[in-house]
XYZ file of C-alpha atoms in Angstrom:
488
model
C 28.089 -9.571 -70.088
C 25.365 -7.421 -68.569
C 22.144 -6.629 -70.418
C 20.847 -3.269 -69.164
C 17.152 -2.503 -69.056
C 15.782 -0.286 -71.861
C 15.795 3.485 -71.226
C 12.739 5.305 -69.902
C 10.143 6.466 -72.429
C 6.615 7.862 -72.599
C 4.823 4.673 -71.522
C 5.653 1.985 -68.973
C 3.550 -1.155 -68.665
C 4.530 -2.682 -65.317
C 3.389 -6.286 -64.876
C 3.437 -7.649 -61.333
C 3.606 -11.427 -61.635
C 5.660 -10.987 -64.779
C 6.828 -14.612 -64.826
C 3.406 -16.122 -64.117
C 1.217 -18.159 -66.449
C -1.041 -15.216 -67.294
C 1.935 -13.090 -68.285
C 3.724 -15.475 -70.613
C 0.564 -17.102 -72.024
C -1.651 -14.024 -72.504
C -0.225 -10.619 -71.629
C 3.139 -10.736 -73.376
C 1.760 -12.409 -76.539
C -0.945 -9.704 -76.626
C 1.646 -6.958 -76.220
C 3.817 -8.571 -78.913
C 0.871 -8.337 -81.341
C 0.379 -4.675 -80.378
C 4.103 -4.090 -80.942
C 3.979 -5.901 -84.287
C 1.135 -3.705 -85.515
C 2.686 -0.431 -84.292
C 0.176 0.158 -81.520
C 2.898 0.863 -78.960
C 4.960 4.021 -78.948
C 8.556 3.363 -79.992
C 9.815 4.279 -76.514
C 7.243 2.199 -74.578
C 8.691 -0.258 -72.075
C 7.288 -3.411 -70.517
C 8.626 -3.865 -66.998
C 8.119 -7.321 -65.521
C 8.196 -7.631 -61.741
C 8.815 -11.064 -60.246
C 10.015 -12.744 -57.099
C 12.533 -14.895 -58.999
C 16.124 -13.811 -58.414
C 16.882 -13.402 -62.115
C 18.907 -11.016 -64.173
C 17.177 -9.348 -67.113
C 18.802 -11.838 -69.499
C 17.591 -14.809 -67.456
C 14.070 -13.391 -67.586
C 14.311 -12.862 -71.345
C 15.502 -16.456 -71.744
C 12.476 -17.645 -69.766
C 10.066 -15.620 -71.904
C 11.823 -16.636 -75.119
C 11.339 -20.275 -74.152
C 7.707 -20.060 -72.991
C 5.790 -17.291 -74.785
C 6.225 -17.954 -78.541
C 4.002 -21.054 -78.351
C 1.077 -18.727 -77.507
C 1.605 -16.390 -80.469
C -0.053 -16.904 -83.858
C 2.464 -18.736 -86.050
C 1.860 -16.453 -89.017
C 2.599 -13.401 -86.871
C 5.863 -14.611 -85.359
C 9.245 -13.763 -86.841
C 12.617 -13.834 -85.120
C 13.397 -10.210 -85.953
C 10.055 -8.897 -84.700
C 10.324 -11.017 -81.563
C 13.812 -9.713 -80.829
C 12.701 -6.101 -81.271
C 9.843 -6.818 -78.865
C 12.184 -8.391 -76.302
C 14.261 -5.201 -76.452
C 11.299 -3.431 -74.794
C 11.344 -5.746 -71.770
C 12.875 -4.902 -68.423
C 12.931 -7.074 -65.312
C 12.919 -6.202 -61.620
C 13.371 -8.915 -58.993
C 11.594 -7.893 -55.813
C 9.399 -8.952 -52.935
C 6.164 -7.004 -53.405
C 5.350 -7.325 -49.693
C 8.536 -5.397 -48.817
C 8.108 -1.644 -49.191
C 11.877 -1.117 -49.388
C 12.104 -3.241 -52.544
C 10.001 -0.709 -54.424
C 13.034 1.581 -54.571
C 14.324 -0.782 -57.301
C 11.253 -0.010 -59.386
C 11.502 3.680 -58.512
C 15.088 3.774 -59.781
C 13.967 2.296 -63.103
C 10.997 4.682 -63.409
C 13.009 7.851 -62.942
C 11.279 9.979 -65.599
C 7.638 11.115 -65.980
C 5.569 8.689 -68.047
C 2.129 7.175 -68.370
C 2.367 4.079 -66.186
C 0.015 1.119 -66.323
C 0.358 -1.247 -63.363
C -1.027 -4.673 -64.214
C -1.572 -6.762 -61.078
C -1.370 -10.345 -62.367
C -0.969 -11.641 -58.817
C -3.097 -13.148 -56.084
C -5.800 -10.634 -55.030
C -4.441 -10.804 -51.479
C -1.434 -8.805 -52.717
C -3.381 -6.027 -54.451
C -3.642 -3.675 -51.487
C 0.020 -4.067 -50.469
C 1.243 -3.438 -53.998
C -0.889 -0.310 -54.350
C 0.202 1.003 -50.969
C 3.887 0.419 -51.700
C 3.599 1.995 -55.169
C 2.115 5.087 -53.571
C 4.699 5.111 -50.794
C 7.480 5.011 -53.367
C 6.006 7.992 -55.214
C 5.056 5.897 -58.222
C 1.382 6.897 -58.373
C 0.261 10.139 -59.989
C -2.738 11.448 -61.937
C -1.585 9.615 -65.089
C -1.181 6.222 -63.415
C -3.589 3.352 -64.103
C -3.977 0.048 -62.301
C -5.413 -3.145 -63.794
C -6.908 -5.666 -61.357
C -7.256 -9.289 -62.444
C -10.123 -11.487 -61.326
C -11.166 -12.873 -58.947
C -11.583 -9.675 -56.974
C -12.239 -11.127 -53.554
C -13.908 -14.341 -52.452
C -17.101 -12.735 -51.160
C -18.773 -9.342 -50.860
C -16.813 -8.283 -47.768
C -13.403 -9.101 -49.255
C -14.318 -7.467 -52.577
C -15.387 -4.299 -50.757
C -12.208 -4.347 -48.696
C -9.980 -4.635 -51.784
C -11.940 -1.890 -53.546
C -11.682 0.409 -50.518
C -7.967 -0.178 -50.069
C -7.117 0.338 -53.748
C -9.296 3.483 -53.774
C -7.000 5.033 -51.158
C -4.299 5.314 -53.824
C -6.143 5.352 -57.172
C -9.292 7.222 -58.211
C -12.114 5.137 -59.690
C -11.279 6.521 -63.153
C -7.782 5.059 -62.794
C -8.934 1.527 -61.865
C -9.485 -1.097 -64.590
C -11.123 -4.287 -63.298
C -10.516 -6.606 -66.186
C -12.710 -9.426 -67.473
C -11.187 -10.707 -70.703
C -14.586 -11.885 -71.976
C -15.508 -8.223 -72.405
C -12.627 -7.875 -74.843
C -13.886 -10.568 -77.205
C -14.950 -9.253 -80.596
C -18.260 -11.127 -80.525
C -19.162 -9.836 -77.063
C -18.499 -6.257 -78.157
C -20.481 -7.014 -81.320
C -23.504 -7.804 -79.155
C -23.925 -4.076 -78.536
C -24.042 -3.433 -82.281
C -26.270 -6.435 -82.928
C -28.794 -5.203 -80.367
C -28.709 -1.456 -80.749
C -27.548 -1.066 -84.359
C -30.160 -3.271 -86.056
C -33.803 -2.210 -86.037
C -35.060 -5.754 -86.692
C -33.922 -6.976 -83.261
C -34.664 -4.220 -80.753
C -38.502 -4.416 -80.928
C -38.316 -8.198 -80.365
C -35.609 -8.136 -77.666
C -38.008 -8.508 -74.740
C -40.882 -10.465 -73.277
C -43.133 -11.877 -74.639
C -41.199 -12.304 -77.901
C -38.259 -14.077 -76.252
C -39.047 -17.364 -74.544
C -35.724 -18.038 -72.829
C -32.018 -17.174 -72.824
C -29.152 -19.641 -72.360
C -25.578 -18.626 -71.593
C -23.021 -21.441 -71.587
C -19.271 -21.233 -70.955
C -18.002 -24.811 -71.208
C -14.387 -25.874 -70.824
C -12.968 -29.231 -71.872
C -9.920 -28.886 -69.610
C -9.708 -29.783 -65.942
C -8.289 -27.634 -63.164
C -4.686 -28.546 -64.011
C -2.070 -26.456 -62.222
C -4.764 -24.127 -60.823
C -6.088 -26.765 -58.409
C -4.692 -25.021 -55.334
C -6.507 -21.792 -56.203
C -9.580 -23.407 -57.719
C -10.472 -25.557 -54.726
C -10.930 -22.428 -52.651
C -13.055 -20.777 -55.305
C -15.168 -23.153 -57.393
C -17.094 -22.469 -60.584
C -19.464 -19.955 -58.989
C -16.708 -17.586 -57.862
C -14.361 -18.323 -60.755
C -16.845 -18.011 -63.639
C -20.442 -17.126 -62.765
C -19.719 -14.080 -60.593
C -17.790 -12.412 -63.400
C -17.847 -13.867 -66.939
C -21.399 -15.189 -67.053
C -23.011 -12.270 -65.244
C -21.189 -9.827 -67.531
C -22.568 -11.649 -70.576
C -26.042 -11.622 -69.018
C -25.768 -7.850 -68.495
C -24.926 -7.182 -72.138
C -27.799 -9.380 -73.325
C -30.326 -7.864 -70.934
C -29.342 -4.200 -70.525
C -31.444 -1.276 -71.708
C -30.030 0.973 -74.459
C -27.516 3.366 -72.884
C -27.821 7.054 -73.731
C -24.322 6.910 -75.244
C -21.289 4.615 -75.503
C -19.623 6.550 -72.690
C -18.123 4.296 -70.048
C -20.449 5.307 -67.223
C -23.547 5.345 -69.432
C -22.949 1.730 -70.473
C -21.996 0.607 -66.981
C -25.019 2.348 -65.460
C -27.276 0.108 -67.566
C -25.349 -3.049 -66.681
C -25.637 -2.136 -63.007
C -29.420 -1.860 -63.339
C -29.549 -5.430 -64.663
C -27.533 -6.779 -61.742
C -29.734 -4.948 -59.271
C -32.841 -6.345 -61.006
C -31.810 -9.978 -60.597
C -34.324 -11.693 -58.337
C -32.659 -12.690 -55.074
C -32.814 -16.386 -54.261
C -33.979 -17.800 -50.938
C -33.198 -21.354 -49.796
C -36.186 -22.814 -51.654
C -35.105 -21.060 -54.856
C -31.522 -22.254 -54.443
C -32.617 -25.842 -53.960
C -34.951 -25.718 -56.975
C -33.086 -23.454 -59.418
C -29.393 -24.299 -59.026
C -27.302 -27.384 -59.796
C -23.746 -27.970 -58.616
C -21.530 -30.644 -60.088
C -18.051 -32.130 -59.769
C -16.388 -34.109 -62.549
C -15.343 -37.714 -62.092
C -12.974 -39.807 -64.196
C -13.905 -40.119 -67.837
C -12.685 -39.343 -71.349
C -11.877 -35.904 -72.751
C -10.872 -35.283 -76.360
C -10.227 -38.990 -76.861
C -8.024 -39.498 -73.801
C -8.768 -40.939 -70.370
C -8.692 -38.285 -67.649
C -8.937 -38.416 -63.880
C -11.679 -36.992 -61.726
C -11.474 -33.767 -59.757
C -10.801 -35.514 -56.456
C -7.818 -37.310 -58.029
C -6.240 -34.064 -59.275
C -3.010 -32.920 -57.601
C -3.507 -30.572 -54.630
C -7.232 -31.333 -54.318
C -8.368 -32.673 -50.908
C -10.038 -36.083 -51.138
C -13.075 -34.736 -49.275
C -13.472 -31.568 -51.378
C -16.999 -30.371 -52.101
C -15.878 -27.641 -54.496
C -18.098 -27.418 -57.558
C -16.548 -27.642 -61.026
C -19.957 -27.148 -62.663
C -22.859 -24.774 -62.069
C -26.194 -24.483 -63.838
C -28.845 -22.105 -62.580
C -32.038 -20.349 -63.530
C -32.053 -16.586 -63.058
C -34.931 -14.134 -63.296
C -34.702 -10.405 -64.044
C -37.416 -8.397 -62.338
C -38.197 -5.677 -64.838
C -40.729 -5.018 -67.587
C -38.493 -6.020 -70.479
C -37.716 -9.475 -69.097
C -40.823 -10.332 -67.064
C -41.193 -14.140 -66.853
C -38.272 -14.813 -69.230
C -35.903 -17.364 -67.644
C -32.140 -16.925 -68.040
C -30.229 -20.203 -67.770
C -26.532 -19.915 -66.934
C -24.161 -22.876 -67.179
C -20.420 -23.348 -66.831
C -18.170 -26.275 -66.084
C -14.809 -27.935 -66.479
C -14.142 -31.243 -68.254
C -17.252 -30.829 -70.357
C -17.731 -32.453 -73.737
C -16.079 -29.627 -75.650
C -14.804 -26.091 -75.241
C -17.664 -23.841 -76.202
C -19.114 -20.491 -75.176
C -22.537 -19.638 -76.543
C -25.494 -17.366 -75.977
C -28.789 -18.795 -77.237
C -31.761 -16.460 -77.607
C -34.846 -18.644 -78.075
C -37.806 -16.740 -79.454
C -41.394 -17.461 -78.514
C -43.462 -20.060 -80.329
C -45.934 -19.011 -82.980
C -49.279 -18.351 -81.251
C -51.018 -20.289 -84.038
C -49.610 -22.561 -86.747
C -51.283 -22.857 -90.141
C -49.184 -25.941 -90.856
C -51.103 -28.221 -88.511
C -50.158 -30.083 -85.369
C -48.090 -32.690 -87.249
C -45.653 -30.157 -88.736
C -42.167 -30.276 -87.282
C -41.871 -26.646 -86.232
C -38.981 -25.504 -84.045
C -38.568 -22.112 -82.388
C -36.441 -19.425 -83.984
C -33.092 -19.103 -82.242
C -30.303 -16.568 -82.369
C -27.070 -18.493 -81.747
C -24.132 -16.323 -80.714
C -20.901 -18.343 -80.496
C -17.988 -16.741 -78.637
C -15.501 -19.624 -78.778
C -13.815 -21.579 -80.185
C -14.990 -19.805 -83.372
C -16.876 -16.529 -83.351
C -20.142 -16.472 -85.281
C -23.769 -15.379 -85.193
C -26.497 -17.592 -86.650
C -30.254 -17.107 -86.917
C -32.169 -20.388 -86.981
C -35.352 -20.198 -89.074
C -37.913 -22.592 -90.525
C -38.119 -23.168 -94.289
C -39.978 -25.537 -96.576
C -38.313 -28.786 -97.544
C -38.011 -29.251 -101.327
C -40.700 -31.391 -102.913
C -44.445 -31.758 -102.612
C -46.272 -30.932 -99.428
C -45.436 -28.341 -96.793
C -42.828 -30.110 -94.708
C -40.705 -27.771 -92.604
C -37.106 -27.965 -91.467
C -34.741 -25.522 -89.715
C -31.887 -23.739 -91.483
C -29.273 -21.345 -90.158
C -28.564 -17.939 -91.627
C -24.941 -17.493 -90.687
C -22.573 -14.583 -90.167
C -18.968 -15.715 -89.910
C -17.388 -12.804 -88.086
C -13.897 -13.976 -88.971
C -14.719 -13.774 -92.675
C -16.912 -10.665 -92.565
C -13.967 -8.254 -92.722
C -10.383 -8.385 -93.951
C -9.267 -6.307 -90.982
C -7.197 -8.065 -88.360
C -9.111 -9.210 -85.303
C -7.191 -8.435 -82.139
C -7.267 -10.965 -79.299
C -9.206 -9.967 -76.178
C -6.236 -9.103 -73.970
C -4.613 -7.020 -76.705
C -7.817 -5.043 -77.215
C -8.301 -4.454 -73.494
C -4.673 -3.482 -72.893
C -4.969 -0.891 -75.644
C -8.159 0.370 -73.983
C -6.251 0.830 -70.720
C -3.481 2.774 -72.450
C -6.050 4.993 -74.197
C -8.073 5.504 -71.015
C -11.248 3.772 -72.235
C -13.182 2.285 -69.314
C -16.313 1.018 -71.088
C -15.279 -2.660 -71.118
C -14.093 -2.758 -67.497
C -16.188 -3.274 -64.381
C -16.987 -0.373 -62.102
C -16.820 -0.782 -58.350
C -20.589 -0.739 -57.767
C -21.065 -3.208 -60.635
C -18.642 -5.704 -59.090
C -20.252 -5.389 -55.686
C -23.764 -5.801 -57.121
C -22.642 -9.092 -58.689
C -21.388 -10.309 -55.309
C -24.630 -9.218 -53.619
C -26.522 -11.614 -55.908
C -23.991 -14.477 -55.907
C -23.018 -14.626 -52.231
C -26.429 -15.751 -50.861
C -26.367 -18.667 -53.324
C -22.934 -19.789 -52.108
C -24.044 -19.403 -48.480
C -27.287 -21.218 -49.251
C -25.422 -24.237 -50.589
C -23.485 -24.392 -47.333
C -26.664 -24.053 -45.248
C -28.393 -26.784 -47.275
C -25.269 -28.969 -46.988
C -25.484 -29.272 -50.763
C -23.067 -31.836 -52.157
C -22.068 -31.403 -55.813
C -23.528 -34.015 -58.145
C -21.083 -36.240 -59.972
C -20.741 -36.038 -63.742
C -18.360 -37.917 -66.000
C -15.540 -35.969 -67.594
C -16.409 -35.461 -71.256
C -20.148 -35.108 -70.614
C -22.363 -32.025 -70.502
C -22.682 -32.084 -66.716
C -25.067 -33.694 -64.215
C -28.427 -34.977 -65.410
C -30.038 -32.557 -62.963
C -29.019 -29.651 -65.219
C -31.130 -31.120 -68.034
C -33.994 -31.584 -65.587
C -33.686 -27.899 -64.630
C -34.612 -27.036 -68.219
C -37.052 -29.878 -68.847
C -39.465 -28.820 -66.133
C -40.205 -25.737 -68.258
C -40.386 -27.818 -71.441
C -37.013 -26.459 -72.557
C -33.655 -28.060 -73.220
C -30.044 -27.032 -73.510
C -29.155 -26.167 -77.091
C -27.029 -29.275 -77.750
C -29.908 -31.453 -76.542
C -32.584 -29.757 -78.637
C-alpha cells in the first residue's frame, strides 16, 4: 500500500537533514507542539528531505519511533500525533545533485510560503541554496534558516554568507541560535529596559563584574567527529555566549524592530577589546576533560571517546576574560565560561554589583555583594541576592534571595525555544536571529584568539569529568579578587 504525501497548502516547511538528530529531537517535536496549539495553518506541510532511500511510510515509522521521547509527556496523545504525522512528506534525494531537486519541485507545485530549514553540515548550505534557485523554488516569499556553526573561521563564514546572498536577500535569511529563543533570554530585554530600578545601575561603576556560564554535563557523544574539528570556542563561545553577552551589554534600542535591536548588539561586538598574544596567554583558559564521574557514573575522557584522535588538542572547555571598550562598561570584566562534562548542566548569567563604598556594620560583618542571578537552564528563574539582618540580638548579616520563578509567574504555556523561533520565521520576525554583519563581527573577535592559541602552542589543561573545569579558570577570577558563582 502506498502512502501519498499530503497535498500542497499555504505553507511548506522544508527540512534538509530531515532524518538527522536535530530534526527528530528538536525540530519535529517543536512543530508538533505548534500543531497541537493550532499555530500552524490546517494546510501547512512539513517536507523532510533526506539521503536515506525511504518511502514516506518508512520515514514516518522512523519518526514515530524516535521523536515522541522528546515531546512533553502531558502534551502527547496518539490522536494528536497521528494528525501531526499526516502533515509530513518525505523526499529522498542527494542535495549535491541538482537534478534531484526536480523531486522537490514536483511536490511544491503550487505557490506557497516556503521555509527552507538547513539542518545539514554548513558545507552543504551553498549547494542547497543554488540548487533550490536553479529549480525555481526560491521567490520573494521564501525564507532560509541556517543552523550553526556558520563557518569555521571568518573567511568561511563570509564565503557562506556571500554564496547564500546570491539567492536570498538578507531579509529572507534566518541565522538561528536557539539560545535567543529561550524565554529567559528574551525576558532579559524586559528586565533591563522595562524596569526603572535596573537601568540606572546597569553600568560601571555600579556593576563590578559579569559572569556568563553555559555548562554541560554531557560529553561529545556522537558529535565527536564534528566537535574535534570545532572545539568549545567555535561551537559555543562564538555564538551562544557572545549573543548572551550582547543582550546583557547592549544599549537601549530605539525600538524592538529587528534592525534596531541588532544594530545595538553589533555595537557591543565591535566594542570588544581585541586580544594580542599577551592578552590571550593571560586572559584565556582552555581545557580538555579526562576520565571521571558524571551524574554518579564513571565516564571516559575526551581522548578515549570514539572518533577522537589520541593526539587531539581540541578544547572541550573555555574560560576567558573579555573587556568592552565603551563608557557604560569601562573597566567592568566579563567572564565567559563553557565546557562539556562539567559538574552539572547549568546556564547562568551573574551580575555582581559593586561593593558598598563604606560599611556602617564594621569590618567584621559578613557582607557579600548584591548579585542578580539569571538562570537559563535547567530551570528558568531570576533571583536578586541581598543582605538582611539575622534574627536575634546584634546586627549580624546574611544573604537572602528574592526569587522570580518564571515558570510559575504565568499560567500561559511556555513554548520551547525552537518552537518560538520557528514561529518567528513563519511570521517574518527577524529580531532573534543574527544578521550577517553581526555574525562576522563575532568571528573578527574570536578568530585571533583561536589563531593565538595555535601560535602559542597552547595545550588544553586537563580537568576531571564532573568538575567545574581546570584550576586555572578559578585563578583567572582570583587574581581580581573574584570567584565563579558556585565557588563564592
